[in-house]
Amino acid sequence: MSEKIVQTAGRESLGEFAPMFAHLNDDVLFGEVWNEEAISVKTRCIITVVSLMASGITDSSLTYHLENAKNHGVSREEIAAIITHATMYVGWPKGWAVFRLAKDVWKEDAAAVTEKEKYQDSIFFPIGESNDAFADYFVGQSFLAPISTEQVPIYNVTFEPGCRNNWHIHKAESGGGQTLICVGGRGYYQEWGKDAVEMTPGSVINIPAGVKHWHGAAPDSWFSHLAIEIPGEETANEWCEPVCEEEYRRLK
Ligand code: MN
């Protein structure tokens, strides 16, 4: 269930002067149309931005809708691609006008890089590169750094706040499984059917082969663990469903 969109700007600005317009703005446009669930709020935000752009409306209302788009998950890369795409249909000057506003709205995302750098300074092991090879099995952005590639393979896995992997099973005919050692931030490990266990630097978790589980960051913290792959015969990973968003958000 997505959060309910509530709007009061109509009544605040025009409630006295144009009560019907204020009612239509707050109760119908935002109260009903924006809350109709056939398409996501993120998609609605994108449609609205492009509609205003196409109409050449590049005033404070567009800034509001750009901020709304950002707040509903439109990334810097996405908005740049959206505006570029729309520009090809609606005209070059509109593209420039919207980019000037969007650049301001997404400017603090340049600061997000700094958050990662700040976090890097707090841990011994490298954060490494974006974990693209396994991105399909993660919610949010994770990073991977090989620590040992000989004898026992060890990787440092870093999760941005809110990032976690899907439920999965490390399979093996014999031996196998995984050991996790938290080396930074705060996160969770959970076995199927059990409560999640909090992990902080120094926490060690032994995961036998065949046990369904997930691991990842707390909703509000970066998190890193070394993942030690225990040697075994016929080892393979089985990836399952994502962790239920509602249950994850209950974790503090
Ligand atoms: Mn695992």
mmCIF file of C-alpha atoms and ligand atoms in Angstrom:
data_model
loop_
_atom_site.group_PDB
_atom_site.id
_atom_site.type_symbol
_atom_site.label_atom_id
_atom_site.label_comp_id
_atom_site.label_asym_id
_atom_site.label_seq_id
_atom_site.Cartn_x
_atom_site.Cartn_y
_atom_site.Cartn_z
ATOM 1 C CA MET A 1 0.000 0.000 0.000
ATOM 2 C CA SER A 2 1.559 3.288 -1.070
ATOM 3 C CA GLU A 3 1.405 6.391 1.104
ATOM 4 C CA LYS A 4 -1.593 8.647 0.631
ATOM 5 C CA ILE A 5 -0.977 11.899 -1.237
ATOM 6 C CA VAL A 6 -2.421 14.838 0.710
ATOM 7 C CA GLN A 7 -2.496 18.348 -0.741
ATOM 8 C CA THR A 8 -3.559 21.592 0.945
ATOM 9 C CA ALA A 9 -1.927 24.149 -1.378
ATOM 10 C CA GLY A 10 -5.226 24.953 -3.136
ATOM 11 C CA ARG A 11 -7.047 25.927 0.056
ATOM 12 C CA GLU A 12 -3.986 27.721 1.406
ATOM 13 C CA SER A 13 -3.545 29.865 -1.725
ATOM 14 C CA LEU A 14 -7.064 30.181 -3.113
ATOM 15 C CA GLY A 15 -9.467 28.846 -0.502
ATOM 16 C CA GLU A 16 -11.045 32.274 0.049
ATOM 17 C CA PHE A 17 -10.824 33.562 -3.496
ATOM 18 C CA ALA A 18 -11.818 30.422 -5.419
ATOM 19 C CA PRO A 19 -13.162 27.744 -3.065
ATOM 20 C CA MET A 20 -14.333 25.443 -5.891
ATOM 21 C CA PHE A 21 -10.917 25.579 -7.565
ATOM 22 C CA ALA A 22 -9.258 24.893 -4.202
ATOM 23 C CA HIS A 23 -11.586 21.925 -3.641
ATOM 24 C CA LEU A 24 -10.886 20.513 -7.132
ATOM 25 C CA ASN A 25 -7.139 20.965 -6.652
ATOM 26 C CA ASP A 26 -6.868 19.475 -3.159
ATOM 27 C CA ASP A 27 -9.677 16.909 -3.115
ATOM 28 C CA VAL A 28 -10.090 15.771 -6.716
ATOM 29 C CA LEU A 29 -6.737 16.246 -8.482
ATOM 30 C CA PHE A 30 -4.538 15.337 -5.512
ATOM 31 C CA GLY A 31 -7.102 13.602 -3.294
ATOM 32 C CA GLU A 32 -8.479 11.228 -5.929
ATOM 33 C CA VAL A 33 -6.512 11.226 -9.180
ATOM 34 C CA TRP A 34 -3.071 11.164 -7.536
ATOM 35 C CA ASN A 35 -4.198 8.383 -5.193
ATOM 36 C CA GLU A 36 -5.710 6.120 -7.837
ATOM 37 C CA GLU A 37 -3.523 3.022 -7.807
ATOM 38 C CA ALA A 38 -3.440 1.750 -11.419
ATOM 39 C CA ILE A 39 -0.052 3.416 -11.930
ATOM 40 C CA SER A 40 2.587 4.198 -9.342
ATOM 41 C CA VAL A 41 3.054 7.631 -7.807
ATOM 42 C CA LYS A 42 6.556 7.686 -9.305
ATOM 43 C CA THR A 43 5.070 7.207 -12.786
ATOM 44 C CA ARG A 44 2.490 9.935 -12.088
ATOM 45 C CA CYS A 45 5.302 12.275 -11.071
ATOM 46 C CA ILE A 46 7.136 11.609 -14.353
ATOM 47 C CA ILE A 47 3.979 12.116 -16.435
ATOM 48 C CA THR A 48 3.270 15.389 -14.631
ATOM 49 C CA VAL A 49 6.797 16.729 -15.093
ATOM 50 C CA VAL A 50 6.706 15.898 -18.801
ATOM 51 C CA SER A 51 3.208 17.378 -19.209
ATOM 52 C CA LEU A 52 4.246 20.681 -17.628
ATOM 53 C CA MET A 53 7.442 20.677 -19.657
ATOM 54 C CA ALA A 54 5.498 20.068 -22.877
ATOM 55 C CA SER A 55 3.229 23.008 -22.031
ATOM 56 C CA GLY A 56 6.239 25.219 -21.443
ATOM 57 C CA ILE A 57 5.318 25.689 -17.771
ATOM 58 C CA THR A 58 8.689 26.079 -16.117
ATOM 59 C CA ASP A 59 7.719 28.102 -13.047
ATOM 60 C CA SER A 60 7.488 27.167 -9.366
ATOM 61 C CA SER A 61 4.823 24.554 -10.084
ATOM 62 C CA LEU A 62 7.326 22.582 -12.151
ATOM 63 C CA THR A 63 9.911 22.913 -9.391
ATOM 64 C CA TYR A 64 7.315 21.498 -6.984
ATOM 65 C CA HIS A 65 6.683 18.531 -9.295
ATOM 66 C CA LEU A 66 10.394 17.937 -9.828
ATOM 67 C CA GLU A 67 10.843 17.828 -6.041
ATOM 68 C CA ASN A 68 7.852 15.514 -5.784
ATOM 69 C CA ALA A 69 9.423 13.244 -8.449
ATOM 70 C CA LYS A 70 12.682 13.150 -6.526
ATOM 71 C CA ASN A 71 10.848 12.364 -3.279
ATOM 72 C CA HIS A 72 9.101 9.456 -4.996
ATOM 73 C CA GLY A 73 12.268 7.793 -6.183
ATOM 74 C CA VAL A 74 13.235 9.452 -9.468
ATOM 75 C CA SER A 75 17.036 9.459 -9.486
ATOM 76 C CA ARG A 76 19.353 12.059 -10.962
ATOM 77 C CA GLU A 77 20.193 9.701 -13.838
ATOM 78 C CA GLU A 78 16.512 9.033 -14.470
ATOM 79 C CA ILE A 79 15.433 12.687 -14.530
ATOM 80 C CA ALA A 80 18.306 13.529 -16.888
ATOM 81 C CA ALA A 81 17.162 10.755 -19.248
ATOM 82 C CA ILE A 82 13.479 11.753 -18.917
ATOM 83 C CA ILE A 83 14.121 15.411 -19.752
ATOM 84 C CA THR A 84 16.464 14.508 -22.602
ATOM 85 C CA HIS A 85 13.900 12.117 -24.069
ATOM 86 C CA ALA A 86 11.028 14.606 -23.755
ATOM 87 C CA THR A 87 13.183 17.379 -25.241
ATOM 88 C CA MET A 88 13.313 15.485 -28.536
ATOM 89 C CA TYR A 89 9.516 15.743 -28.754
ATOM 90 C CA VAL A 90 8.714 19.085 -27.130
ATOM 91 C CA GLY A 91 11.628 21.281 -28.136
ATOM 92 C CA TRP A 92 15.146 22.252 -27.222
ATOM 93 C CA PRO A 93 14.487 25.493 -25.242
ATOM 94 C CA LYS A 94 12.080 23.620 -22.955
ATOM 95 C CA GLY A 95 14.798 21.061 -22.285
ATOM 96 C CA TRP A 96 17.211 23.800 -21.241
ATOM 97 C CA ALA A 97 14.609 25.487 -19.038
ATOM 98 C CA VAL A 98 13.727 22.273 -17.227
ATOM 99 C CA PHE A 99 17.345 21.192 -16.815
ATOM 100 C CA ARG A 100 18.101 24.493 -15.056
ATOM 101 C CA LEU A 101 15.415 23.690 -12.455
ATOM 102 C CA ALA A 102 16.191 19.956 -12.205
ATOM 103 C CA LYS A 103 19.891 20.583 -11.634
ATOM 104 C CA ASP A 104 19.001 22.538 -8.505
ATOM 105 C CA VAL A 105 16.500 19.988 -7.217
ATOM 106 C CA TRP A 106 18.976 17.097 -7.564
ATOM 107 C CA LYS A 107 22.058 19.066 -6.545
ATOM 108 C CA GLU A 108 22.372 17.531 -3.084
ATOM 109 C CA ASP A 109 22.691 14.112 -4.712
ATOM 110 C CA ALA A 110 26.248 15.128 -5.442
ATOM 111 C CA ALA A 111 26.482 15.246 -1.633
ATOM 112 C CA ALA A 112 25.307 11.601 -1.480
ATOM 113 C CA VAL A 113 28.679 10.653 -2.922
ATOM 114 C CA THR A 114 30.184 12.418 0.058
ATOM 115 C CA GLU A 115 28.063 10.283 2.420
ATOM 116 C CA LYS A 116 29.652 7.216 0.829
ATOM 117 C CA GLU A 117 33.100 8.767 1.162
ATOM 118 C CA LYS A 118 32.437 9.633 4.804
ATOM 119 C CA TYR A 119 31.365 6.056 5.443
ATOM 120 C CA GLN A 120 34.448 4.735 3.628
ATOM 121 C CA ASP A 121 36.610 6.717 6.052
ATOM 122 C CA SER A 122 34.977 4.866 8.968
ATOM 123 C CA ILE A 123 35.873 1.325 7.830
ATOM 124 C CA PHE A 124 39.161 -0.509 7.225
ATOM 125 C CA PHE A 125 38.211 -2.398 4.077
ATOM 126 C CA PRO A 126 37.521 -0.843 0.673
ATOM 127 C CA ILE A 127 33.880 -0.374 -0.365
ATOM 128 C CA GLY A 128 34.872 -1.373 -3.871
ATOM 129 C CA GLU A 129 32.794 -1.193 -6.998
ATOM 130 C CA SER A 130 29.053 -1.152 -7.619
ATOM 131 C CA ASN A 131 27.848 -4.753 -7.258
ATOM 132 C CA ASP A 132 26.264 -4.916 -10.715
ATOM 133 C CA ALA A 133 26.657 -8.652 -11.282
ATOM 134 C CA PHE A 134 24.252 -9.403 -8.399
ATOM 135 C CA ALA A 135 22.064 -6.285 -8.688
ATOM 136 C CA ASP A 136 19.030 -8.394 -9.673
ATOM 137 C CA TYR A 137 19.132 -10.096 -6.277
ATOM 138 C CA PHE A 138 19.407 -6.905 -4.209
ATOM 139 C CA VAL A 139 17.019 -4.106 -3.306
ATOM 140 C CA GLY A 140 19.016 -0.848 -3.279
ATOM 141 C CA GLN A 141 22.657 -0.241 -4.080
ATOM 142 C CA SER A 142 25.388 -2.589 -2.898
ATOM 143 C CA PHE A 143 29.137 -2.606 -3.464
ATOM 144 C CA LEU A 144 31.671 -5.398 -3.654
ATOM 145 C CA ALA A 145 35.396 -5.459 -2.914
ATOM 146 C CA PRO A 146 37.482 -8.635 -3.202
ATOM 147 C CA ILE A 147 39.596 -8.973 -0.050
ATOM 148 C CA SER A 148 41.055 -12.449 -0.659
ATOM 149 C CA THR A 149 40.882 -14.255 -3.970
ATOM 150 C CA GLU A 150 43.151 -17.134 -2.966
ATOM 151 C CA GLN A 151 42.618 -20.066 -0.549
ATOM 152 C CA VAL A 152 39.345 -18.984 1.098
ATOM 153 C CA PRO A 153 37.573 -16.323 -1.022
ATOM 154 C CA ILE A 154 36.574 -13.282 1.053
ATOM 155 C CA TYR A 155 34.610 -10.274 -0.165
ATOM 156 C CA ASN A 156 33.674 -7.071 1.586
ATOM 157 C CA VAL A 157 30.027 -6.382 0.789
ATOM 158 C CA THR A 158 28.729 -2.875 1.514
ATOM 159 C CA PHE A 159 25.040 -1.952 1.538
ATOM 160 C CA GLU A 160 23.787 1.640 1.347
ATOM 161 C CA PRO A 161 21.062 2.510 3.910
ATOM 162 C CA GLY A 162 17.939 0.454 3.143
ATOM 163 C CA CYS A 163 19.771 -1.983 0.839
ATOM 164 C CA ARG A 164 19.523 -5.748 1.407
ATOM 165 C CA ASN A 165 19.726 -8.919 -0.613
ATOM 166 C CA ASN A 166 16.812 -11.199 -1.459
ATOM 167 C CA TRP A 167 16.156 -14.363 0.479
ATOM 168 C CA HIS A 168 18.698 -16.922 -0.703
ATOM 169 C CA ILE A 169 20.253 -20.299 0.022
ATOM 170 C CA HIS A 170 23.914 -21.264 -0.244
ATOM 171 C CA LYS A 171 23.666 -24.821 -1.483
ATOM 172 C CA ALA A 172 26.303 -27.560 -1.268
ATOM 173 C CA GLU A 173 26.512 -31.359 -1.405
ATOM 174 C CA SER A 174 28.922 -31.176 1.528
ATOM 175 C CA GLY A 175 30.583 -28.309 3.380
ATOM 176 C CA GLY A 176 29.669 -24.934 1.935
ATOM 177 C CA GLY A 177 27.676 -22.135 3.526
ATOM 178 C CA GLN A 178 28.848 -18.672 4.401
ATOM 179 C CA THR A 179 30.323 -16.761 7.327
ATOM 180 C CA LEU A 180 29.553 -13.067 7.721
ATOM 181 C CA ILE A 181 31.695 -10.706 9.819
ATOM 182 C CA CYS A 182 30.356 -7.191 10.232
ATOM 183 C CA VAL A 183 33.111 -4.631 9.621
ATOM 184 C CA GLY A 184 31.135 -1.390 9.505
ATOM 185 C CA GLY A 185 27.818 0.313 10.097
ATOM 186 C CA ARG A 186 24.707 -1.546 11.210
ATOM 187 C CA GLY A 187 22.581 -4.177 9.545
ATOM 188 C CA TYR A 188 20.595 -7.368 9.888
ATOM 189 C CA TYR A 189 20.760 -11.085 9.244
ATOM 190 C CA GLN A 190 17.590 -13.138 9.227
ATOM 191 C CA GLU A 191 16.898 -16.850 8.838
ATOM 192 C CA TRP A 192 13.575 -17.942 7.391
ATOM 193 C CA GLY A 193 11.031 -18.321 10.201
ATOM 194 C CA LYS A 194 13.179 -16.552 12.796
ATOM 195 C CA ASP A 195 13.584 -12.972 14.022
ATOM 196 C CA ALA A 196 16.181 -10.747 12.339
ATOM 197 C CA VAL A 197 19.486 -10.468 14.214
ATOM 198 C CA GLU A 198 21.175 -7.061 14.388
ATOM 199 C CA MET A 199 24.792 -6.918 13.184
ATOM 200 C CA THR A 200 27.322 -4.306 14.268
ATOM 201 C CA PRO A 201 31.120 -4.272 13.770
ATOM 202 C CA GLY A 202 32.495 -7.523 15.178
ATOM 203 C CA SER A 203 29.261 -9.534 14.838
ATOM 204 C CA VAL A 204 29.896 -12.977 13.363
ATOM 205 C CA ILE A 205 27.171 -15.057 11.716
ATOM 206 C CA ASN A 206 27.649 -18.649 10.575
ATOM 207 C CA ILE A 207 25.247 -19.700 7.872
ATOM 208 C CA PRO A 208 25.176 -23.436 7.188
ATOM 209 C CA ALA A 209 24.537 -24.614 3.631
ATOM 210 C CA GLY A 210 20.837 -25.050 2.882
ATOM 211 C CA VAL A 211 19.538 -22.348 5.235
ATOM 212 C CA LYS A 212 17.274 -19.733 3.625
ATOM 213 C CA HIS A 213 18.268 -16.234 4.769
ATOM 214 C CA TRP A 214 18.967 -12.609 3.834
ATOM 215 C CA HIS A 215 21.419 -9.959 5.010
ATOM 216 C CA GLY A 216 21.622 -6.219 4.537
ATOM 217 C CA ALA A 217 21.729 -2.721 5.954
ATOM 218 C CA ALA A 218 19.407 -1.246 8.552
ATOM 219 C CA PRO A 219 16.943 1.198 6.933
ATOM 220 C CA ASP A 220 18.952 4.196 8.201
ATOM 221 C CA SER A 221 22.554 2.970 8.165
ATOM 222 C CA TRP A 222 25.342 1.957 5.855
ATOM 223 C CA PHE A 223 26.500 -1.602 6.526
ATOM 224 C CA SER A 224 29.464 -3.750 5.531
ATOM 225 C CA HIS A 225 30.261 -7.371 6.187
ATOM 226 C CA LEU A 226 32.986 -9.652 5.024
ATOM 227 C CA ALA A 227 31.413 -12.602 3.234
ATOM 228 C CA ILE A 228 33.530 -15.717 3.570
ATOM 229 C CA GLU A 229 32.510 -18.450 1.186
ATOM 230 C CA ILE A 230 33.030 -21.791 2.949
ATOM 231 C CA PRO A 231 34.511 -24.332 0.526
ATOM 232 C CA GLY A 232 32.299 -27.290 -0.282
ATOM 233 C CA GLU A 233 31.280 -29.721 -2.992
ATOM 234 C CA GLU A 234 28.789 -28.722 -5.690
ATOM 235 C CA THR A 235 28.295 -25.235 -4.248
ATOM 236 C CA ALA A 236 25.662 -22.966 -5.808
ATOM 237 C CA ASN A 237 23.465 -20.068 -4.745
ATOM 238 C CA GLU A 238 19.700 -20.215 -5.032
ATOM 239 C CA TRP A 239 18.100 -16.743 -5.114
ATOM 240 C CA CYS A 240 14.504 -16.404 -3.917
ATOM 241 C CA GLU A 241 11.960 -13.622 -3.342
ATOM 242 C CA PRO A 242 12.813 -10.129 -2.024
ATOM 243 C CA VAL A 243 12.375 -9.463 1.694
ATOM 244 C CA CYS A 244 8.848 -8.205 2.420
ATOM 245 C CA GLU A 245 9.083 -4.398 2.406
ATOM 246 C CA GLU A 246 6.647 -4.048 5.303
ATOM 247 C CA GLU A 247 8.576 -6.484 7.529
ATOM 248 C CA TYR A 248 11.871 -4.873 6.587
ATOM 249 C CA ARG A 249 10.584 -1.393 7.434
ATOM 250 C CA ARG A 250 9.601 -2.664 10.890
ATOM 251 C CA LEU A 251 13.308 -3.141 11.642
ATOM 252 C CA LYS A 252 14.864 -0.095 13.232
HETATM 253 MN MN MN B 1 24.167 -15.239 2.243
#
